[in-house]
Short mmCIF file of C-alpha atoms and ligand atoms in Angstrom, two decimals:
data_model
loop_
_atom_site.label_atom_id
_atom_site.label_comp_id
_atom_site.label_asym_id
_atom_site.label_seq_id
_atom_site.Cartn_x
_atom_site.Cartn_y
_atom_site.Cartn_z
CA MET A 26 77.57 148.01 97.88
CA ASP A 27 73.91 148.51 98.64
CA ALA A 28 71.67 145.66 97.38
CA SER A 29 68.43 147.60 97.25
CA LYS A 30 68.49 147.96 93.46
CA LEU A 31 69.20 144.30 92.77
CA LEU A 32 66.54 143.14 95.21
CA ALA A 33 63.93 145.79 94.40
CA GLY A 34 60.51 144.21 94.32
CA VAL A 35 61.66 140.97 95.95
CA ARG A 36 59.38 140.17 98.90
CA VAL A 37 60.27 136.63 99.98
CA VAL A 38 63.74 135.10 100.21
CA PRO A 39 64.17 131.41 100.97
CA VAL A 40 67.17 130.90 103.24
CA VAL A 41 68.54 127.46 102.49
CA VAL A 42 71.01 125.18 104.18
CA ILE A 43 72.36 122.65 101.70
CA ASP A 44 74.25 119.55 102.82
CA ASP A 45 74.17 117.67 99.55
CA VAL A 46 75.51 119.68 96.67
CA ASP A 47 73.68 117.51 94.15
CA LYS A 48 70.39 118.92 95.43
CA ALA A 49 71.38 122.54 94.71
CA VAL A 50 70.24 122.76 91.10
CA PRO A 51 66.98 120.79 91.48
CA LEU A 52 66.14 122.88 94.54
CA ALA A 53 66.78 126.17 92.74
CA GLU A 54 64.70 124.98 89.78
CA CYS A 55 61.90 123.97 92.14
CA LEU A 56 61.87 127.36 93.87
CA LEU A 57 62.03 129.23 90.59
CA GLY A 58 59.16 127.15 89.24
CA ALA A 59 57.14 128.09 92.32
CA GLY A 60 57.66 131.78 91.65
CA LEU A 61 60.61 132.59 93.90
CA GLU A 62 63.39 134.22 91.93
CA VAL A 63 65.91 134.75 94.69
CA ILE A 64 67.63 132.19 96.88
CA GLU A 65 70.02 132.73 99.78
CA VAL A 66 72.35 129.78 100.27
CA THR A 67 74.00 129.93 103.66
CA LEU A 68 77.67 129.25 104.22
CA ARG A 69 76.77 127.15 107.22
CA THR A 70 77.64 123.90 105.52
CA ALA A 71 80.69 122.74 103.63
CA ALA A 72 78.51 122.33 100.53
CA GLY A 73 77.32 125.94 100.59
CA LEU A 74 79.96 127.44 98.33
CA GLU A 75 79.76 124.73 95.70
CA ALA A 76 75.96 124.88 95.81
CA ILE A 77 76.16 128.58 94.96
CA GLU A 78 78.53 127.83 92.11
CA ARG A 79 76.25 125.17 90.66
CA ILE A 80 73.11 127.30 90.90
CA ALA A 81 74.87 130.30 89.38
CA ALA A 82 76.08 128.18 86.47
CA GLY A 83 73.06 125.91 86.06
CA VAL A 84 69.97 127.99 86.87
CA PRO A 85 70.45 131.32 85.13
CA GLY A 86 66.97 132.63 85.99
CA MET A 87 67.68 132.37 89.70
CA ILE A 88 69.35 135.23 91.57
CA VAL A 89 71.58 133.31 93.94
CA GLY A 90 73.01 134.97 97.01
CA ALA A 91 75.22 133.80 99.83
CA GLY A 92 74.15 134.05 103.45
CA SER A 93 75.90 133.91 106.83
CA ILE A 94 78.95 135.77 105.49
CA ARG A 95 81.19 136.68 108.41
CA THR A 96 84.56 137.38 106.84
CA ALA A 97 86.09 139.31 103.96
CA GLU A 98 87.53 136.05 102.64
CA GLN A 99 84.08 134.47 102.49
CA LEU A 100 82.77 137.47 100.63
CA GLU A 101 85.51 137.18 98.04
CA ALA A 102 84.94 133.42 97.72
CA VAL A 103 81.19 133.71 97.13
CA GLN A 104 81.69 136.40 94.54
CA LYS A 105 84.12 134.12 92.72
CA ALA A 106 81.58 131.30 92.97
CA GLY A 107 79.03 133.43 91.14
CA ALA A 108 76.89 134.77 93.98
CA ARG A 109 74.98 137.84 92.83
CA PHE A 110 74.65 139.21 96.36
CA GLY A 111 75.85 138.55 99.89
CA VAL A 112 74.10 138.62 103.24
CA SER A 113 75.53 138.83 106.74
CA PRO A 114 73.90 138.49 110.14
CA GLY A 115 75.91 141.55 111.17
CA ALA A 116 78.71 143.74 109.89
CA THR A 117 82.33 144.49 110.67
CA GLY A 118 84.52 147.27 109.32
CA ARG A 119 86.66 144.73 107.49
CA LEU A 120 83.67 143.04 105.92
CA LEU A 121 82.15 146.34 104.83
CA ASN A 122 85.45 147.42 103.30
CA ALA A 123 85.62 144.14 101.39
CA ALA A 124 82.04 144.57 100.21
CA LYS A 125 82.84 148.04 98.95
CA ARG A 126 85.98 146.88 97.17
CA SER A 127 84.18 143.97 95.54
CA GLY A 128 81.15 145.89 94.33
CA LEU A 129 79.04 142.86 95.26
CA PRO A 130 75.53 143.87 96.35
CA PHE A 131 75.56 143.22 100.07
CA VAL A 132 72.95 143.11 102.82
CA PRO A 133 74.62 143.65 106.20
CA GLY A 134 72.75 143.02 109.43
CA ALA A 135 71.76 145.43 112.18
CA ILE A 136 69.47 145.17 115.19
CA SER A 137 70.01 148.47 117.01
CA PRO A 138 69.50 152.09 115.92
CA SER A 139 73.23 152.83 116.15
CA GLU A 140 74.13 149.84 114.00
CA MET A 141 71.47 150.83 111.49
CA MET A 142 72.75 154.40 111.37
CA ARG A 143 76.35 153.30 110.94
CA LEU A 144 75.38 151.14 107.98
CA LEU A 145 73.27 153.93 106.57
CA GLN A 146 76.27 156.21 106.77
CA ARG A 147 78.05 153.71 104.50
CA GLY A 148 75.17 153.78 102.03
CA TYR A 149 73.27 150.68 103.09
CA THR A 150 69.58 151.44 102.78
CA LEU A 151 68.72 147.73 102.77
CA GLN A 152 69.69 145.87 105.92
CA LYS A 153 69.08 142.46 107.39
CA PHE A 154 67.31 142.34 110.74
CA PHE A 155 68.31 139.12 112.48
CA PRO A 156 67.21 137.35 114.64
CA ALA A 157 63.99 139.19 113.92
CA GLY A 158 61.69 137.54 116.44
CA LEU A 159 64.14 137.75 119.32
CA ALA A 160 65.31 141.27 118.43
CA GLY A 161 61.85 142.75 118.84
CA GLY A 162 59.98 141.62 115.77
CA VAL A 163 57.20 143.62 114.18
CA PRO A 164 56.75 146.20 117.01
CA PHE A 165 60.47 147.00 117.00
CA LEU A 166 60.62 147.50 113.24
CA LYS A 167 57.50 149.62 113.39
CA ALA A 168 59.13 151.79 116.06
CA VAL A 169 62.34 152.44 114.09
CA ALA A 170 60.47 153.41 110.92
CA ALA A 171 59.83 156.93 112.17
CA PRO A 172 63.33 157.91 113.40
CA ILE A 173 65.21 155.96 110.68
CA PRO A 174 62.96 156.21 107.64
CA GLU A 175 65.74 155.73 105.08
CA VAL A 176 66.35 152.09 105.92
CA ARG A 177 64.33 149.13 104.71
CA PHE A 178 64.81 145.73 106.24
CA VAL A 179 64.90 142.04 105.43
CA PRO A 180 63.90 140.44 108.71
CA THR A 181 64.89 136.79 109.16
CA GLY A 182 64.96 134.47 112.13
CA GLY A 183 61.67 133.14 113.39
CA ILE A 184 59.68 134.12 110.31
CA SER A 185 57.01 131.68 109.19
CA GLU A 186 54.17 131.67 106.73
CA LYS A 187 51.96 132.68 109.67
CA ASN A 188 53.76 135.83 110.80
CA ALA A 189 55.30 136.84 107.45
CA PRO A 190 52.26 138.94 106.44
CA ASP A 191 52.62 141.06 109.61
CA TYR A 192 56.22 141.86 108.68
CA LEU A 193 55.42 142.43 105.01
CA ALA A 194 52.71 144.90 105.97
CA LEU A 195 55.31 147.25 107.47
CA GLN A 196 56.44 150.08 105.23
CA ASN A 197 60.08 149.56 106.19
CA VAL A 198 60.13 145.84 105.42
CA ALA A 199 61.35 145.18 101.90
CA ALA A 200 61.25 141.39 102.11
CA VAL A 201 61.13 138.57 104.61
CA GLY A 202 63.53 135.66 104.63
CA GLY A 203 63.55 132.31 106.27
CA SER A 204 64.24 128.63 106.27
CA TRP A 205 60.59 127.63 106.62
CA ILE A 206 60.30 127.48 102.83
CA VAL A 207 62.82 124.63 102.52
CA PRO A 208 62.42 122.35 105.54
CA ALA A 209 65.53 120.25 106.18
CA ASP A 210 63.64 116.96 106.27
CA LEU A 211 61.94 117.58 102.93
CA LEU A 212 65.23 118.56 101.32
CA ALA A 213 66.95 115.49 102.75
CA ALA A 214 64.18 113.36 101.24
CA ALA A 215 64.45 115.28 97.94
CA ASP A 216 60.69 115.89 98.18
CA PHE A 217 60.57 118.73 95.67
CA ASP A 218 56.81 118.43 95.23
CA ALA A 219 56.24 119.29 98.88
CA ILE A 220 58.91 122.02 98.84
CA GLY A 221 57.32 123.43 95.69
CA GLN A 222 53.95 123.68 97.44
CA ILE A 223 55.40 125.55 100.42
CA ALA A 224 57.39 127.77 98.06
CA ALA A 225 54.33 128.60 95.98
CA ASP A 226 52.45 129.57 99.16
CA ALA A 227 55.44 131.68 100.19
CA ALA A 228 55.59 133.36 96.78
CA ARG A 229 51.92 134.30 97.14
CA LEU A 230 52.71 136.12 100.39
CA GLY A 231 54.63 138.66 98.37
CA VAL A 232 51.94 139.60 95.88
C1 3PG B 25 69.06 133.35 108.58
O1 3PG B 25 70.19 132.97 108.36
O2 3PG B 25 68.58 134.34 108.05
C2 3PG B 25 68.25 132.64 109.61
O3 3PG B 25 68.93 131.57 110.15
C3 3PG B 25 66.93 132.19 109.13
O4 3PG B 25 66.20 131.99 110.28
P1 3PG B 25 65.07 130.90 110.40
O5 3PG B 25 65.77 129.57 110.27
O6 3PG B 25 64.43 131.10 111.74
O7 3PG B 25 64.11 131.11 109.26
#
């Protein structure tokens, strides 16, 4: 189902790739402490699912979602793990049917007007726009605002602290997402002070 209610007011979503499941809870606590209340844990690593489970159980103030969902089975698994929402780089009929069945707030991806309209037809007014930079970035999103005014987007892919304000200034951008908030080297080093600084700067982008 549409995730626009759950994510209303959210402006910045850290997209995180977790290799070491033991870092999941301290990372979520660090981001929450910096003012970011939503985290998207990608299913790109073997630790992703367990990381979601641990954050859901151990950091109740954090709205944990699962990213990079490609299959109906993954969607069911993340819901069982305690994910509050799911995100996909795209959408398939099977995945959308599973999302509907599950009732899990879901953010499917679209990068063309037809894809956006098909998702809108299914009730998705909040859609991911990935890879944002390569798919046309700010000018593209600005251009689709007039013919498809019902849809708001979460662009990800190539977003940084530098260009995030340009995206956030668009009326059809609900939030920006990206991995810049949790750099892999800082997470590997468990440098939560440095991550906290970047996260606090990111949180300020949204106010
Ligand atoms: C995503 O899954 O949304 C993207 O991989 C994030 O893209 P980025 O790494 O360029 O921020």
